[in-house]
Amino acid sequence: MKSDPALPGDGSAPEVLALARIVARLRAEAEGTEAVASTAAVLERAKGVLMAQAGVTADAAYALLLRRAKQRGRTLMEECWITLGGLRTRPEPPAEPPGAAGGGGPGAGPDPSPFDSGRYLAGPGRTAGPGRTAGERRPLLARLAEGLAGVHGADEVAELLVTVLGDAEDIAAVMIYTAAPAGGLELAGAAGISTALAEQWRHVPPLSGVAAMVALAGREPVWLEDPERDALRYRLIGDPPERWQSRAWVPVFAEGPATAAVGFFRTRRAPFTPDTRLLLRRAARMCAGPLRDLRRPGTADPLGEADVAAAQRILDALSGAAILLTPLRSGTGEVEDYRIDAAAPASVDVAGRRGKELVGRSVLETYPTVAGTDLWEGYLDTLTTGTDYYGPSFTYREVTAGLPRESSYAVRATRLGGRLVVSWIRLDTSDREARRLADMQRLGNLGWADWDLVTNVINWSDQVYVIFGRDPAAGPMPLEELPLHLVPEDLPRLGGAVRRLLGEGRAVDQHFRIDTADGIRHLRIVAEVGTDEAGTPVEVHGFFQDLSAQRDAELALRESERAVLVQRGMLQAERILAARLQHALLPLQEQSLELAGLCVDVAYLPSDTGVNVGGDWYSAIGLPDDSALFVLGDVAGHGLDAVGTMAQLRFTAKGMIVTGSELPDALSRLNSLLLHTSTDTHGATATMIMGRYRPWDRRLTWVRAGHLPPLLIRDGEASFLPQPVGALLGADFGSAYEQSTLDLRPDDHLLLYTDGLVEEPGEDIDIGLARLARTARRLVGEGHGASLARGLAALRPGHRDDICVMDIHVPAVEDPEDPCGDDEDPHAPAPCG
């Protein structure tokens, strides 16, 4: 049993009596404080889980918990527990037939509390007795009534219930919960369980499905007799249900609503018989008197929410530290403590808690040894007389984690109704500044040092020892020892800097290197001297900084820049060579020519970006039988390899056609040529379109190898020709190629082109083709047909790829002397080969 501690006798010192009363009150309030702390811990853990999972701030995590709870019809604490994964969502209870054990009537309510402390009970099992008759119950109830007359507190009630009913009804443990003012349950008393488990489940958040809450709300007992089915109906937290095979939660009330629920725990798995149920009901009812008023003395009525909210809004706008205190009085009206009900954001206690983290805590919880001081008496005087309190600076001493700590404050207190508004300034900033300085040195990899030239005492900060790789036990390095660690090449420069510093009194900023066990380190020293009234140096102070990481990065950057310059030079040389070779193959980038009665306009534009030369090319030549050959291709890649492949394809194609090969055969042989001769690891590939025009019947026979379709402009309309079968050159040995024919008419324009004319990054190729058709039709309609290829190329500034365009035009009027109508240039260039 627990009993209140005896207070010291009248002979004790006043401050001892005050502290004893405070200790007694704090002990009485331990349950509520621990319950609030437990609830706050659950909330903070749930916020932390959401912060890690969703990458949000603490405030955003809190808002997310509120929103989820509202959307899912849960309380905030339910959502917190579910987020932590400690609870599973309760399924709908399965249907059960009327009269089944544990269900059917008002007495067969939900299972024990989701925080069923019975799972953690530590009482021994007992042998169950049979159900009791009315005659057998009377002695038990008589013993209970006799014992209740002398109990004090819920713990003694619980112990009495176990003693009286234990052997008779196999009651191994009892827990008594009361309804908390803010919702949920508070453990008022227990027997048969360990102290640790009682403390662990002292406060139960207001979650749904808690059997004790259901019993309180419905004023009917809840009988739990099947652990497996109980686990489906309710949230069970703690030890496995098999430990307590049956439980009962019985409400306690005499008049008005039930205020307490008694939990009876058995180790025997069996239904509660009607006699046992009646016995437990009567036993709980008999406990109503001793359990009627479980409110602890000394707890003050809570502030109105509106008052607290208004005070908090005012304090939120303050830049300094301030709190709103509510006095907590004893049964005799004496002030024993103060509760913090609102706090400004800048408020902080010795433990580092800030702002709203202080709300709900007491002054003695935050500063336990302030009782009996002048500050405490100043609070009481202000609360009694209304006179403002202006306290002189005082030092507060406490021991935290075994280490003594001191904090200095200047405090002011003002009465506000029946409460106090307290503001203060913390004066002890030296420790904080020291920590900040240490963090700054560590992050900047630098440390301070000073040297008293009068006493020859050298002081180093901790980081200097790290920089020099020196054991702090060896002490600072004397000036005479420094040259032993220097890289020899740096000795003259650092020696000159020391002479300027000590001999001339000039500040220095010098880089030097030292040799350590971990290798060479690049250091920097910045120092200046302090002089006496005569100008004689008496002190040197400054800092050392380790620049090794920065120096390594600079060296790596230089090496990278050097490699980039070499690579750029190689690429420029390759571009120049490739450009010269390309120019030898395609001497004219723009030209118009007459060939086999056709007017041919050609434009070639290299890429505006990059340093490599592309592989686009064209050829237009006359054949021995007065027909004409038109070829246009695009080799994948850039540079010398692409130009070499271009030359190979260009000359081989012309040679095969001139010697009589059919167009499909020529493409097949070119495909095999690329597959056999490529030096590229991935193989060289190319697209190509090739056509042979017979002037006597104006028929064009053409083939393609993965190339874009030709564009025909006829009678004011533009359309792409259907494409014959033909795969990319260099892709597969089994590629097949077919040919197609087109009968040209006077004033037709047939466009051959490479992908650079239509492609845009991130754009579908069909969009580019449609744009080309519209533009070509417009240019021809506006009378620019004679320079169609050059006009289309000129409309593509800033192109990322090479552009090659060939316009084959059938003149509308056949003039033997000037079929193309080019009177301004009677000396048309020869066919390009």
Short mmCIF file of N, CA and C in Angstrom, two decimals, residues 559-575 611-612:
data_model
loop_
_atom_site.label_atom_id
_atom_site.label_comp_id
_atom_site.label_asym_id
_atom_site.label_seq_id
_atom_site.Cartn_x
_atom_site.Cartn_y
_atom_site.Cartn_z
N GLU A 559 44.44 20.42 -62.85
CA GLU A 559 44.65 19.25 -63.70
C GLU A 559 43.48 19.07 -64.66
N SER A 560 42.27 19.31 -64.15
CA SER A 560 41.10 19.18 -65.00
C SER A 560 41.12 20.22 -66.11
N GLU A 561 41.49 21.46 -65.76
CA GLU A 561 41.56 22.51 -66.78
C GLU A 561 42.62 22.18 -67.83
N ARG A 562 43.75 21.66 -67.35
CA ARG A 562 44.81 21.30 -68.30
C ARG A 562 44.33 20.19 -69.25
N ALA A 563 43.64 19.20 -68.70
CA ALA A 563 43.14 18.12 -69.54
C ALA A 563 42.09 18.62 -70.53
N VAL A 564 41.25 19.57 -70.07
CA VAL A 564 40.24 20.13 -70.96
C VAL A 564 40.90 20.90 -72.10
N LEU A 565 41.95 21.67 -71.79
CA LEU A 565 42.63 22.43 -72.84
C LEU A 565 43.27 21.48 -73.86
N VAL A 566 43.89 20.40 -73.36
CA VAL A 566 44.50 19.45 -74.29
C VAL A 566 43.43 18.81 -75.17
N GLN A 567 42.33 18.41 -74.53
CA GLN A 567 41.25 17.78 -75.30
C GLN A 567 40.66 18.75 -76.31
N ARG A 568 40.51 20.01 -75.89
CA ARG A 568 39.95 21.00 -76.82
C ARG A 568 40.87 21.22 -78.00
N GLY A 569 42.19 21.24 -77.72
CA GLY A 569 43.14 21.41 -78.82
C GLY A 569 43.05 20.25 -79.81
N MET A 570 42.93 19.04 -79.27
CA MET A 570 42.81 17.88 -80.14
C MET A 570 41.53 17.94 -80.97
N LEU A 571 40.44 18.36 -80.34
CA LEU A 571 39.18 18.44 -81.07
C LEU A 571 39.23 19.53 -82.15
N GLN A 572 39.90 20.65 -81.82
CA GLN A 572 40.01 21.71 -82.82
C GLN A 572 40.83 21.24 -84.01
N ALA A 573 41.94 20.53 -83.74
CA ALA A 573 42.76 20.01 -84.84
C ALA A 573 41.98 19.02 -85.68
N GLU A 574 41.20 18.17 -84.97
CA GLU A 574 40.40 17.20 -85.70
C GLU A 574 39.34 17.89 -86.54
N ARG A 575 38.75 18.95 -85.99
CA ARG A 575 37.72 19.68 -86.74
C ARG A 575 38.32 20.32 -87.98
N VAL A 611 32.22 21.36 -81.86
CA VAL A 611 33.50 21.54 -82.55
C VAL A 611 33.72 20.46 -83.60
N ASN A 612 32.83 19.49 -83.71
CA ASN A 612 33.00 18.40 -84.66
C ASN A 612 32.26 18.67 -85.96
#
